[in-house]
Amino acid sequence: LQQRGMAENLQDIAARIKSTGNIGKITKSMKMVSAAKLRGDTDRLIKGRPFGGVTNPIFSSTPDEEDIPLEASKKPLYVMITSDRGLCGGVNSFVAKATKAGIDGDVDGGKEPSVVIVGDKGSGPMARQYGDYLLCQINEPWKTAGNFDKAMIIADRVIDAMPEGTDEVKIVYNRFVSAIVYETEIKTVANFPVLASGEDDSKNDL
């Protein structure tokens, strides 16, 4: 009986070793797929950055060619860029933290902030204490690779949800540095009313 029990134990151990080996093979395959996806996303990001840099001066321009100070905003809109899936460390929580801090400062300053969330994982940390500021959420925007058409669709959704009188847009996102490093930033479109109206007294086209 003792030998029989020992044989059964050895069989169980052998089965577990085999199972662990199979899991290792699956994990290795998943790592290879993830690495390939990351390389593709990184290549697209690097190629697209020059186009994004060109728009930076537009976000801070004024109707005239002279540098005219813009009026302080009264109804800012925060656009949170979050992921569709979890297990991303502080990727989503840092965006939520920056947005919460901005809302608190705006409320203390007598402003009327609002929030639009792009991605599935932004609503969790915001809904409980800051749910009154949420306008809408755009779900699963990152199931496919980003492109200009998708950016236009997201922008249209944000503008449709925007409260009347919104005079400033703040895009809260994580700027990619490397596979393990990112920096949470806020890009402010302080002259949103000018861009939205499309009217420009100077000869420059907005």
Short mmCIF file of C-alpha atoms in Angstrom, two decimals:
data_model
loop_
_atom_site.label_atom_id
_atom_site.label_comp_id
_atom_site.label_asym_id
_atom_site.label_seq_id
_atom_site.Cartn_x
_atom_site.Cartn_y
_atom_site.Cartn_z
CA LEU A 1 0.00 0.00 0.00
CA GLN A 2 2.86 2.30 0.83
CA GLN A 3 4.52 1.68 -2.55
CA ARG A 4 1.22 2.17 -4.28
CA GLY A 5 0.67 5.48 -2.52
CA MET A 6 4.20 6.57 -3.39
CA ALA A 7 3.63 5.71 -7.06
CA GLU A 8 0.43 7.74 -7.11
CA ASN A 9 2.26 10.66 -5.54
CA LEU A 10 5.01 10.43 -8.14
CA GLN A 11 2.41 10.38 -10.90
CA ASP A 12 0.76 13.46 -9.44
CA ILE A 13 4.13 15.23 -9.26
CA ALA A 14 4.94 14.26 -12.85
CA ALA A 15 1.53 15.56 -13.98
CA ARG A 16 2.10 18.82 -12.18
CA ILE A 17 5.57 19.22 -13.71
CA LYS A 18 4.10 18.62 -17.15
CA SER A 19 1.27 21.07 -16.48
CA THR A 20 3.75 23.70 -15.27
CA GLY A 21 5.82 23.19 -18.40
CA ASN A 22 2.75 23.68 -20.59
CA ILE A 23 1.86 26.88 -18.73
CA GLY A 24 5.42 28.08 -19.28
CA LYS A 25 5.09 27.51 -23.03
CA ILE A 26 1.79 29.41 -23.13
CA THR A 27 3.27 32.28 -21.11
CA LYS A 28 6.26 32.45 -23.44
CA SER A 29 3.96 32.63 -26.46
CA MET A 30 1.92 35.39 -24.82
CA LYS A 31 5.12 37.35 -24.12
CA MET A 32 6.16 37.07 -27.76
CA VAL A 33 2.75 38.27 -28.96
CA SER A 34 2.78 41.16 -26.47
CA ALA A 35 6.30 42.16 -27.49
CA ALA A 36 5.28 42.20 -31.16
CA LYS A 37 2.24 44.36 -30.37
CA LEU A 38 4.35 46.74 -28.29
CA ARG A 39 6.88 47.12 -31.12
CA GLY A 40 4.08 47.90 -33.56
CA ASP A 41 2.47 50.45 -31.24
CA THR A 42 5.84 52.05 -30.47
CA ASP A 43 6.69 52.38 -34.17
CA ARG A 44 3.33 54.03 -34.89
CA LEU A 45 3.77 56.37 -31.93
CA ILE A 46 7.26 57.46 -33.00
CA LYS A 47 6.11 58.03 -36.58
CA GLY A 48 3.08 60.01 -35.42
CA ARG A 49 4.81 62.29 -32.92
CA PRO A 50 6.04 64.82 -35.54
CA PHE A 51 2.45 65.38 -36.63
CA GLY A 52 1.34 65.92 -33.04
CA GLY A 53 4.16 68.39 -32.42
CA VAL A 54 3.01 70.56 -35.30
CA THR A 55 -0.33 71.20 -33.56
CA ASN A 56 1.19 72.40 -30.27
CA PRO A 57 1.45 76.09 -31.34
CA ILE A 58 -2.19 76.03 -32.42
CA PHE A 59 -3.35 75.10 -28.92
CA SER A 60 -1.77 78.23 -27.44
CA SER A 61 -2.47 80.69 -30.26
CA THR A 62 -4.69 83.77 -29.94
CA PRO A 63 -6.95 85.40 -32.53
CA ASP A 64 -4.36 88.05 -33.36
CA GLU A 65 -0.73 87.59 -34.25
CA GLU A 66 0.34 89.41 -31.08
CA ASP A 67 0.67 87.48 -27.86
CA ILE A 68 -2.59 88.42 -26.14
CA PRO A 69 -3.25 86.90 -22.70
CA LEU A 70 -6.30 84.66 -22.71
CA GLU A 71 -9.06 85.16 -20.17
CA ALA A 72 -9.11 82.73 -17.26
CA SER A 73 -11.41 79.79 -17.92
CA LYS A 74 -14.68 79.30 -16.05
CA LYS A 75 -15.88 75.96 -17.45
CA PRO A 76 -12.95 73.62 -18.10
CA LEU A 77 -13.46 70.17 -19.55
CA TYR A 78 -11.10 67.30 -18.62
CA VAL A 79 -10.60 64.52 -21.15
CA MET A 80 -9.08 61.47 -19.43
CA ILE A 81 -7.16 59.08 -21.69
CA THR A 82 -7.23 55.66 -20.00
CA SER A 83 -6.79 52.02 -21.05
CA ASP A 84 -9.43 49.42 -21.88
CA ARG A 85 -7.88 46.82 -19.60
CA GLY A 86 -6.44 46.71 -16.10
CA LEU A 87 -3.24 45.26 -14.64
CA CYS A 88 -1.36 48.33 -15.91
CA GLY A 89 0.16 49.48 -12.65
CA GLY A 90 -0.46 53.17 -12.07
CA VAL A 91 -1.29 53.99 -15.70
CA ASN A 92 -4.96 54.72 -15.03
CA SER A 93 -4.71 55.69 -11.36
CA PHE A 94 -2.16 58.45 -12.09
CA VAL A 95 -4.43 59.94 -14.77
CA ALA A 96 -7.34 59.83 -12.32
CA LYS A 97 -5.23 61.39 -9.57
CA ALA A 98 -4.15 64.28 -11.81
CA THR A 99 -7.75 64.84 -12.91
CA LYS A 100 -9.05 64.82 -9.34
CA ALA A 101 -6.44 67.36 -8.28
CA GLY A 102 -7.41 69.60 -11.19
CA ILE A 103 -11.11 69.37 -10.38
CA ASP A 104 -10.51 70.18 -6.72
CA GLY A 105 -8.51 73.26 -7.67
CA ASP A 106 -11.16 74.40 -10.14
CA VAL A 107 -13.99 73.98 -7.64
CA ASP A 108 -12.04 75.95 -5.04
CA GLY A 109 -11.55 78.66 -7.65
CA GLY A 110 -15.27 78.89 -8.38
CA LYS A 111 -15.12 77.12 -11.75
CA GLU A 112 -17.48 74.51 -13.18
CA PRO A 113 -15.36 71.54 -14.33
CA SER A 114 -16.64 68.49 -16.19
CA VAL A 115 -15.07 65.21 -17.33
CA VAL A 116 -15.18 62.91 -20.35
CA ILE A 117 -13.44 59.53 -20.04
CA VAL A 118 -11.84 57.83 -23.03
CA GLY A 119 -11.24 54.15 -22.22
CA ASP A 120 -12.91 51.58 -19.98
CA LYS A 121 -10.76 51.87 -16.87
CA GLY A 122 -11.17 55.54 -16.01
CA SER A 123 -14.64 55.41 -14.50
CA GLY A 124 -13.74 53.17 -11.55
CA PRO A 125 -11.57 55.64 -9.62
CA MET A 126 -13.76 58.63 -10.58
CA ALA A 127 -17.36 57.47 -10.20
CA ARG A 128 -17.67 57.35 -6.42
CA GLN A 129 -16.47 60.82 -5.35
CA TYR A 130 -16.42 62.66 -8.68
CA GLY A 131 -19.37 61.07 -10.46
CA ASP A 132 -21.29 64.35 -10.60
CA TYR A 133 -18.67 65.77 -12.96
CA LEU A 134 -18.76 62.87 -15.44
CA LEU A 135 -20.49 63.59 -18.75
CA CYS A 136 -19.87 60.39 -20.68
CA GLN A 137 -17.43 57.55 -21.25
CA ILE A 138 -16.13 56.26 -24.58
CA ASN A 139 -15.77 52.50 -24.17
CA GLU A 140 -13.23 50.20 -25.86
CA PRO A 141 -11.58 52.82 -28.08
CA TRP A 142 -8.26 50.93 -28.19
CA LYS A 143 -9.42 47.52 -29.46
CA THR A 144 -7.81 48.46 -32.78
CA ALA A 145 -4.76 50.57 -33.58
CA GLY A 146 -5.18 54.32 -33.41
CA ASN A 147 -5.39 56.41 -36.57
CA PHE A 148 -6.71 59.77 -37.74
CA ASP A 149 -10.23 58.51 -38.39
CA LYS A 150 -10.51 57.14 -34.87
CA ALA A 151 -9.15 60.39 -33.42
CA MET A 152 -11.83 62.33 -35.31
CA ILE A 153 -14.58 60.04 -34.02
CA ILE A 154 -13.39 60.42 -30.42
CA ALA A 155 -13.12 64.20 -30.84
CA ASP A 156 -16.69 64.36 -32.19
CA ARG A 157 -17.97 62.35 -29.22
CA VAL A 158 -16.18 64.67 -26.80
CA ILE A 159 -17.54 67.80 -28.50
CA ASP A 160 -21.09 66.39 -28.54
CA ALA A 161 -20.91 65.78 -24.78
CA MET A 162 -19.35 69.15 -24.04
CA PRO A 163 -21.48 71.53 -21.93
CA GLU A 164 -22.40 74.84 -23.48
CA GLY A 165 -19.96 77.56 -22.49
CA THR A 166 -16.93 75.28 -22.15
CA ASP A 167 -13.95 77.59 -22.57
CA GLU A 168 -10.97 75.30 -21.93
CA VAL A 169 -10.11 71.66 -22.61
CA LYS A 170 -7.53 69.72 -20.60
CA ILE A 171 -6.35 66.38 -21.99
CA VAL A 172 -4.94 64.18 -19.20
CA TYR A 173 -2.77 61.35 -20.48
CA ASN A 174 0.42 59.36 -19.97
CA ARG A 175 3.28 60.30 -22.29
CA PHE A 176 5.17 57.20 -23.41
CA VAL A 177 8.89 57.21 -22.60
CA SER A 178 9.75 53.51 -22.69
CA ALA A 179 8.14 50.14 -22.04
CA ILE A 180 8.48 50.70 -18.28
CA VAL A 181 8.47 54.50 -18.01
CA TYR A 182 5.68 57.01 -18.67
CA GLU A 183 4.94 60.53 -17.48
CA THR A 184 1.45 61.82 -16.66
CA GLU A 185 0.84 65.14 -18.39
CA ILE A 186 -2.00 67.60 -18.99
CA LYS A 187 -2.21 69.28 -22.39
CA THR A 188 -4.31 72.41 -22.04
CA VAL A 189 -6.23 73.83 -25.00
CA ALA A 190 -6.69 77.26 -23.47
CA ASN A 191 -8.05 78.87 -26.63
CA PHE A 192 -10.73 76.27 -27.32
CA PRO A 193 -13.51 78.81 -28.09
CA VAL A 194 -11.37 80.34 -30.84
CA LEU A 195 -10.58 76.95 -32.37
CA ALA A 196 -14.19 75.80 -32.09
CA SER A 197 -15.59 78.90 -33.79
CA GLY A 198 -13.05 78.74 -36.61
CA GLU A 199 -13.01 82.52 -36.68
CA ASP A 200 -9.72 84.32 -36.86
CA ASP A 201 -9.27 88.05 -37.40
CA SER A 202 -5.70 87.54 -38.56
CA LYS A 203 -4.67 85.94 -41.84
CA ASN A 204 -3.84 82.66 -40.16
CA ASP A 205 -6.18 79.71 -40.61
CA LEU A 206 -7.04 77.94 -37.39
#
